[in-house]
Every structure is written in C-alpha cells, then in structure tokens.
Coordinates of N, CA and C in Angstrom, one line a residue:
X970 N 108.8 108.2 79.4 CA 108.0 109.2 80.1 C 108.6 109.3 81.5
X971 N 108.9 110.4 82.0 CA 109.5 110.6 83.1 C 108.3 110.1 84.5
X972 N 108.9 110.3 85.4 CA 108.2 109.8 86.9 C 107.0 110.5 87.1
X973 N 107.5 112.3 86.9 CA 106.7 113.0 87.3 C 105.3 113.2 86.4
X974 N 105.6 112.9 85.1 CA 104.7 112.6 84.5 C 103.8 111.6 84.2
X975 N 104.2 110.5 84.5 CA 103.2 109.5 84.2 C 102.6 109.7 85.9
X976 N 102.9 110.2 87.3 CA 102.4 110.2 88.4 C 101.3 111.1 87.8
X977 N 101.3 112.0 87.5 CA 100.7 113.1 87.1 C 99.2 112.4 86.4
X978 N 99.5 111.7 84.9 CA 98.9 111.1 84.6 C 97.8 110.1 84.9
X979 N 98.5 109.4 85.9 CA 97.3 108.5 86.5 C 96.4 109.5 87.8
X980 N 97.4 110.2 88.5 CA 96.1 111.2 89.0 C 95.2 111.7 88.1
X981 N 95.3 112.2 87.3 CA 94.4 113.1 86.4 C 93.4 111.9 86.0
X982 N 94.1 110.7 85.9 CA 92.9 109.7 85.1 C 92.2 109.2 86.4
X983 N 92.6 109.5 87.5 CA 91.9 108.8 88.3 C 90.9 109.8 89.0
X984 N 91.4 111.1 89.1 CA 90.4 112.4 89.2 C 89.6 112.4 88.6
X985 N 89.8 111.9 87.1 CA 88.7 112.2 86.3 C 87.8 110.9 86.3
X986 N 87.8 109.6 86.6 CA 86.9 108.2 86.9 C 86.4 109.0 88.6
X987 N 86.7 109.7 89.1 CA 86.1 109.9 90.8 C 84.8 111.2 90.3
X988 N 85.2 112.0 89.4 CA 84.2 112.8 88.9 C 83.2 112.3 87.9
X989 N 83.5 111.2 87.8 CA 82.3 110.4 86.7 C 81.5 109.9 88.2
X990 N 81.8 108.9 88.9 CA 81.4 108.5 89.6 C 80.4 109.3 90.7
X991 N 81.0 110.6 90.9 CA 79.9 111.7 91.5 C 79.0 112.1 90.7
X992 N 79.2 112.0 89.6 CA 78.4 112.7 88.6 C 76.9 111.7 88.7
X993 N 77.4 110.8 88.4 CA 76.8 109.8 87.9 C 75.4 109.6 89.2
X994 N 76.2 109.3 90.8 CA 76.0 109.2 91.8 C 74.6 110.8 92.3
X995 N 75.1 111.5 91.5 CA 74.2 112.7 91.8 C 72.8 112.5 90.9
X996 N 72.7 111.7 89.2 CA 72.4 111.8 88.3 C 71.1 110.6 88.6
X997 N 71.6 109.7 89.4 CA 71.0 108.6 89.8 C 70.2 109.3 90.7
X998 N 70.2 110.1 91.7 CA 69.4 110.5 92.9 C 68.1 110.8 92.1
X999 N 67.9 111.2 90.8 CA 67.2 111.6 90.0 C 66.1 110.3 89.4
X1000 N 66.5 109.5 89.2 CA 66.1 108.2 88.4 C 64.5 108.0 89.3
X1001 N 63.2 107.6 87.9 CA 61.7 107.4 89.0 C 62.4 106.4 89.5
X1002 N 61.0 106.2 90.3 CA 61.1 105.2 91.6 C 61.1 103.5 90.7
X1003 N 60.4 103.5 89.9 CA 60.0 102.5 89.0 C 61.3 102.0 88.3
X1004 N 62.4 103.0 88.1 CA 63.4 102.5 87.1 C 63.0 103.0 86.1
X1005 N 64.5 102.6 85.3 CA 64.6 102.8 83.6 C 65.5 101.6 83.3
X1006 N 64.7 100.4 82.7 CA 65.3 99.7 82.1 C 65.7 99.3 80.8
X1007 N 66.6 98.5 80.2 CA 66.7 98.4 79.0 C 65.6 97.6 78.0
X1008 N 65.2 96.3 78.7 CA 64.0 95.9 78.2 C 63.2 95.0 79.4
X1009 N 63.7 94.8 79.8 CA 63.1 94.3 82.0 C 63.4 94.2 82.9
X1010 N 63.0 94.2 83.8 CA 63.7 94.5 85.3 C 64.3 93.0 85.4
X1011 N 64.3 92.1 84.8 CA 65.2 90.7 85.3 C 66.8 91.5 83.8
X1012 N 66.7 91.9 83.6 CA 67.9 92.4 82.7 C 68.7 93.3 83.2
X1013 N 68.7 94.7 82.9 CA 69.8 95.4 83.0 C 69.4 96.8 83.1
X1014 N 69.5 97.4 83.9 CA 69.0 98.9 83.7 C 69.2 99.7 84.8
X1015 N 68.7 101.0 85.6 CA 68.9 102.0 86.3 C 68.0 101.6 87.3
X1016 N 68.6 101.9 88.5 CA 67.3 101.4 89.6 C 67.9 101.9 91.0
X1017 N 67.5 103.4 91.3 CA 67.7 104.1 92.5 C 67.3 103.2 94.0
X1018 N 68.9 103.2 94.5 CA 68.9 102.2 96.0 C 69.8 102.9 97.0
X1019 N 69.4 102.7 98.2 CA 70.0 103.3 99.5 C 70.6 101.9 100.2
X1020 N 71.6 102.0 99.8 CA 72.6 100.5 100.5 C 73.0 101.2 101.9
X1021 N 72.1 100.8 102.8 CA 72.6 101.0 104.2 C 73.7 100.0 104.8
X1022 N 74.4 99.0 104.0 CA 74.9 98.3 104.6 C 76.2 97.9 103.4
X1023 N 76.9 97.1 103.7 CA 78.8 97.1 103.5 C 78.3 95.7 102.2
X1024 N 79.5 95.3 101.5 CA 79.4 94.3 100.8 C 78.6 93.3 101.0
X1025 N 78.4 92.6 99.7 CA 77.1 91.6 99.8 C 75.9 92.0 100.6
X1026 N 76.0 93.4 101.0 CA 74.5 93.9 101.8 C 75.1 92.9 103.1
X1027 N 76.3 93.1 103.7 CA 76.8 92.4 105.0 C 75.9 93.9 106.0
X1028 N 75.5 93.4 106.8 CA 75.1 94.7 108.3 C 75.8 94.3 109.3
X1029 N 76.3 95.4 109.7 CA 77.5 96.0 110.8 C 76.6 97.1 111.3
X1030 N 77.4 97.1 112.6 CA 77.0 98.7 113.4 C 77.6 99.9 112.7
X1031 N 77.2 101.2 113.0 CA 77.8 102.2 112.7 C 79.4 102.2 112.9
X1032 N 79.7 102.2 114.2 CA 81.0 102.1 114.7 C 81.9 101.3 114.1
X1033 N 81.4 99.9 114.3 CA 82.3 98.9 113.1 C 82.5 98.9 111.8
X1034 N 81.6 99.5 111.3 CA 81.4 99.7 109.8 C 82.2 101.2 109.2
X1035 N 82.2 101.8 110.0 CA 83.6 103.3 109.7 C 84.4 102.9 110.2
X1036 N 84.8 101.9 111.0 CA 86.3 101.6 111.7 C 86.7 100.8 110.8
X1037 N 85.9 99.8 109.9 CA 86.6 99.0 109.2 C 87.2 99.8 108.1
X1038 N 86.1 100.6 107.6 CA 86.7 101.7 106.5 C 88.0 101.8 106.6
X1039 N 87.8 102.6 107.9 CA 89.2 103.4 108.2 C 90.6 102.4 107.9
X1040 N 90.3 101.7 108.6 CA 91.5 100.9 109.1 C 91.7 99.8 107.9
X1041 N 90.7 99.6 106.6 CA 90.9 99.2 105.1 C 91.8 100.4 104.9
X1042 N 90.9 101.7 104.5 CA 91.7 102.5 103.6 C 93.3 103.1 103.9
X1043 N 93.6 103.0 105.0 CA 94.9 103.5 106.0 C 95.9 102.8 105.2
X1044 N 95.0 101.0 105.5 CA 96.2 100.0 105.2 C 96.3 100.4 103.1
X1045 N 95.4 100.7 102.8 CA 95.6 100.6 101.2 C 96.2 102.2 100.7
X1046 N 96.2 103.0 101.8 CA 96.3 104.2 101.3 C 98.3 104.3 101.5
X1047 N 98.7 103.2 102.4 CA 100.1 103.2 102.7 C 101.0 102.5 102.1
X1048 N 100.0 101.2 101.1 CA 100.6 100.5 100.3 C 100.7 101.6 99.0
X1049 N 100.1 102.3 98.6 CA 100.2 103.2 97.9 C 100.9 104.1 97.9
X1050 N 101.4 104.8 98.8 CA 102.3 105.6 99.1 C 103.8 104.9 98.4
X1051 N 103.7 103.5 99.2 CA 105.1 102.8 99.5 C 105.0 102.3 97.6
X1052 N 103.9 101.9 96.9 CA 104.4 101.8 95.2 C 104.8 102.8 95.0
X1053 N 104.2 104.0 95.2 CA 104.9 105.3 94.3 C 106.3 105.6 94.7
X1054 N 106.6 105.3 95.8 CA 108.8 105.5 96.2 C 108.9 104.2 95.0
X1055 N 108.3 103.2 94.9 CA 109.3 102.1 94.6 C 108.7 102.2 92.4
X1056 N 108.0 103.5 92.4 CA 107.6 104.1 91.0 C 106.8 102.5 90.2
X1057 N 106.2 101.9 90.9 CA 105.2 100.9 90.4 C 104.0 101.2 90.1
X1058 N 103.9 101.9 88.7 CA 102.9 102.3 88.4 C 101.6 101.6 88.1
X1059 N 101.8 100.2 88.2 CA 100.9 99.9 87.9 C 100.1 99.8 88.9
X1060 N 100.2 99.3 90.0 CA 100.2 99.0 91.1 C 99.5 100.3 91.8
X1061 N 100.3 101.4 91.7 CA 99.6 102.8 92.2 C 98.2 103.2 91.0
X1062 N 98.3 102.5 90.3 CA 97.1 103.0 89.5 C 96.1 101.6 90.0
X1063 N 96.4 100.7 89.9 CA 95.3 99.5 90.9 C 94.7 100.0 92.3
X1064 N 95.9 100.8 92.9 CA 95.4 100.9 94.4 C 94.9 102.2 94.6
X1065 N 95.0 103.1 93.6 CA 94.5 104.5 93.4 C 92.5 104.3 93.3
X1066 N 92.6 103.5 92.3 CA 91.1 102.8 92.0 C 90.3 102.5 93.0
X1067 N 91.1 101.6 94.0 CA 90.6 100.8 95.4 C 90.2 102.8 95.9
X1068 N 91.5 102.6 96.9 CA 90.9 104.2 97.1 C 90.1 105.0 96.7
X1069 N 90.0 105.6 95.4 CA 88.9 106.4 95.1 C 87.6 105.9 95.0
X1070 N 87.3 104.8 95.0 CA 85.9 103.8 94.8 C 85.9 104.1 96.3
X1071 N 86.7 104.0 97.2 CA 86.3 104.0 98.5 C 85.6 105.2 99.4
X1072 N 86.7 106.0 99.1 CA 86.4 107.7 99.6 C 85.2 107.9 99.0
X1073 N 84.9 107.5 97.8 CA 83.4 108.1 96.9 C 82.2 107.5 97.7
X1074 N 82.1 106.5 98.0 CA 81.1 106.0 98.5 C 81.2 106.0 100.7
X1075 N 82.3 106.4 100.9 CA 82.3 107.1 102.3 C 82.0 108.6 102.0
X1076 N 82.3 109.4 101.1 CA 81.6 110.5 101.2 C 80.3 110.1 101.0
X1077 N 79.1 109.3 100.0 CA 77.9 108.8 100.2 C 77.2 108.8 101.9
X1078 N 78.3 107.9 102.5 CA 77.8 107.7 103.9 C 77.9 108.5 104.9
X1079 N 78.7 109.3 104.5 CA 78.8 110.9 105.1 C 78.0 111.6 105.2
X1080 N 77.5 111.9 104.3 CA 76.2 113.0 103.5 C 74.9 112.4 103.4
X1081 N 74.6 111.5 103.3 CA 73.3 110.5 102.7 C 73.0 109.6 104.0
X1082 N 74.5 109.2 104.4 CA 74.0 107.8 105.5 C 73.4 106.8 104.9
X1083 N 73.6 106.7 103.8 CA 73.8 105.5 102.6 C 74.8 105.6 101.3
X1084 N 74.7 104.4 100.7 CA 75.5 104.5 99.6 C 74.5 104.7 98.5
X1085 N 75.1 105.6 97.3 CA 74.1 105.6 96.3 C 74.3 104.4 95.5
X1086 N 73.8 103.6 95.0 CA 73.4 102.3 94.3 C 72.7 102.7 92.9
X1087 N 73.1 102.4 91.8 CA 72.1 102.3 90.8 C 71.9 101.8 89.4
X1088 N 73.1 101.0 89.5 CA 73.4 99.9 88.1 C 72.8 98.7 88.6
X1089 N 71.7 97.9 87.8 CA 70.8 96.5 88.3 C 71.1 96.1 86.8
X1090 N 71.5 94.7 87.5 CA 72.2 93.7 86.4 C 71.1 92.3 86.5
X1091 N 70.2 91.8 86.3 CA 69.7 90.4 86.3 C 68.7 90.6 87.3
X1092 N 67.9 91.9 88.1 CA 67.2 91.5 89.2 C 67.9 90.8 90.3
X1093 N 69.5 91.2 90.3 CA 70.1 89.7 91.3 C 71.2 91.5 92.5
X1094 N 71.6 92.4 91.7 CA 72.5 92.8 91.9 C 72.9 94.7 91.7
X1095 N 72.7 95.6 92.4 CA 72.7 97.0 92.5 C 73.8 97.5 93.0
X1096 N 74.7 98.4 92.4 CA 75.8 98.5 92.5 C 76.2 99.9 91.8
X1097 N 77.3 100.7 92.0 CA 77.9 101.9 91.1 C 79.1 101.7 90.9
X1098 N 79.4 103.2 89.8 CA 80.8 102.7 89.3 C 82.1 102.3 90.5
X1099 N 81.8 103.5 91.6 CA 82.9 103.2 92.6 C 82.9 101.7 93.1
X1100 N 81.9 101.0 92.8 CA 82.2 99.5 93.5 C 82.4 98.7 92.4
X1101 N 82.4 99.3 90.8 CA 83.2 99.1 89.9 C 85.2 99.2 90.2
X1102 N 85.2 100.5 90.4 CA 86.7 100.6 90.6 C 87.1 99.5 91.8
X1103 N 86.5 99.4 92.9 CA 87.2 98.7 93.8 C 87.2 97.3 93.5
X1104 N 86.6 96.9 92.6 CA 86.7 95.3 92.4 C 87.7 95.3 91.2
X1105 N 87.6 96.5 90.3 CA 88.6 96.5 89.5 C 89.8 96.4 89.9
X1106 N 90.1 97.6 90.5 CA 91.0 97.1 91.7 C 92.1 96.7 92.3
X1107 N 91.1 95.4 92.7 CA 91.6 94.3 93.8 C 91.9 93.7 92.6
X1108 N 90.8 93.3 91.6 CA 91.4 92.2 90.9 C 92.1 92.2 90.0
X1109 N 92.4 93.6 89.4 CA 94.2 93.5 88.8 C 95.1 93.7 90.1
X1110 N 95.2 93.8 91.1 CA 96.1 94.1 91.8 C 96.4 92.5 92.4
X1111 N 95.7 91.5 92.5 CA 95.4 90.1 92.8 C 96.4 89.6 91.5
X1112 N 95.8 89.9 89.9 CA 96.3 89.0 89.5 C 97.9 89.7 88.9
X1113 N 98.2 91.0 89.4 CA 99.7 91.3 89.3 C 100.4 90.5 90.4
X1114 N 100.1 90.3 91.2 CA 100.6 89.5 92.8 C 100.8 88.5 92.0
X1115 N 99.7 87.7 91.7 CA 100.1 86.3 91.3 C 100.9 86.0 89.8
X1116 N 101.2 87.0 88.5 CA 102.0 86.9 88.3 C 103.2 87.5 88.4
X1117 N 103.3 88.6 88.7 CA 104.6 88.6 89.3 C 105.5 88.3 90.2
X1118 N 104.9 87.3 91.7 CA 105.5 86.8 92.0 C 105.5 85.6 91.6
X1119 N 105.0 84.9 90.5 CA 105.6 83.5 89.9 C 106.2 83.8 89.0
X1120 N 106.8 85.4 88.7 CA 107.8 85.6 87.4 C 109.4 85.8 88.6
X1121 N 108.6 86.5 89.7 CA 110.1 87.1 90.5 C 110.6 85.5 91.2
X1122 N 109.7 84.8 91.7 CA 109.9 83.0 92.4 C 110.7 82.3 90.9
X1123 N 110.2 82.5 89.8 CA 110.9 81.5 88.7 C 112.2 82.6 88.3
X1124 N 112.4 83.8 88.9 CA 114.0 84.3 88.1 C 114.1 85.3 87.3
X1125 N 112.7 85.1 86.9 CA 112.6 86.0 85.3 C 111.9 87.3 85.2
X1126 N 111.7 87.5 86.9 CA 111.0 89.1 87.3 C 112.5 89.9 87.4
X1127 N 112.1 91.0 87.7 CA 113.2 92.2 88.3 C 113.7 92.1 89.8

C-alpha cells in the first residue's frame, strides 16, 4: 500500500473514532441524573459528570491547565509530524489517538467549561472514549519505545 494511502487511511480511521467520541459526548449530555446501569452502580454503566479538572481529578488554575494543554499537544502534535516524514505508521496512528482524544475534550472545555465524562466502571472511576484514546495511545506508543528500542539496541531493528 502506497504512503499516500495508508496516510489517508489512518486519518479517515481516526476521523471516524473523533466522530464517535462527539457523538457519544453529545448523547451522554442526555443520560437521567440517576444513571443507566447494567445491574449496579458499584458495576458498570452510564453516569453523566462535569470533570472540571485534569487527570486523576488533579485541580489546576485556568491558565495552567490550557497552558499545559497547549504546550502537551504542540510537543505531541510535532512528534507526529516528524513520524509521518520518517512514514512510521504506526507511531502516527498512536500519536494521532493522543491528539484526537485531546482536541475532543479541549473542545469540551471550550464550550462546556468541563469535560464530558460518562463511562462508570466499579463506582471508583468516570471517564469517555477520548480518555480512552489517550491512554491507548500512550500505551502502545510506550510499549513500541520499549520494544523497538531493545530490537534497534540488540541489532535486529532497522
């Protein structure tokens, strides 16, 4: 498959995971107040939340909390750039993820002045798909780092 087309491809796949994620994000504004669970609220089910604040529910000021944005996405948005010259697709589809999980829930804070939240796992934890993609991610893009550079360190990388 040529360059142009597999680039092509993982945009389109990754256009189409950012339009689930608004969808979804809009779909949740809707959910009662009470939830919709699968069989109890210590389980797994739908549960509309306004996350005023950054990971792990960390609280930051306004200012530091868009600057960090910024100055996250800049750096992940340039590492991305720099895979697609070196045509590392995999890599551009890991940090594509990061990105679009990100923009989706800064547009959230744009509009809302929160993040929309609405996947509840155990009573412990409220979250959406875009904080799905970003941990997805990181953590293929972690564990391509770590083996490919113990394939490139042992000889047997490119």
């Amino acid at each position: 498959m040529s360059f142009i087309r597999k680039t092509m491809l993982i945009n389109f796949l990754i256009s189409i995971l950012f339009l689930v994620d608004r969808l979804t994000k809009w779909l949740a504004l809707k959910i009662p107040e009470e939830g919709i669970f699968l069989w109890s609220k210590k389980f797994c089910g739908l549960l509309f939340y306004r996350n005023f604040n950054m990971i792990f529910n960390l609280e930051l000021s306004a200012g530091l909390l868009y600057g960090l944005i910024g100055a996250v996405l800049a750096v992940i948005i340039w590492l991305l750039f720099k895979n697609y010259r070196k045509k590392n697709y995999f890599l551009v589809a890991c940090l594509s993820l990061i990105v679009v999980g990100a923009i989706s829930n800064l547009i959230d804070r744009l509009f809302f002045g929160y993040v929309v939240d609405f996947i509840s796992f155990f009573d412990y934890s409220i979250f959406n798909l875009a904080d799905v993609y970003i941990v997805a991610g990181v953590g293929l893009t972690l564990i391509f780092e770590i083996f490919y550079s113990k394939q490139k360190s042992l000889g047997t990388g490119n």
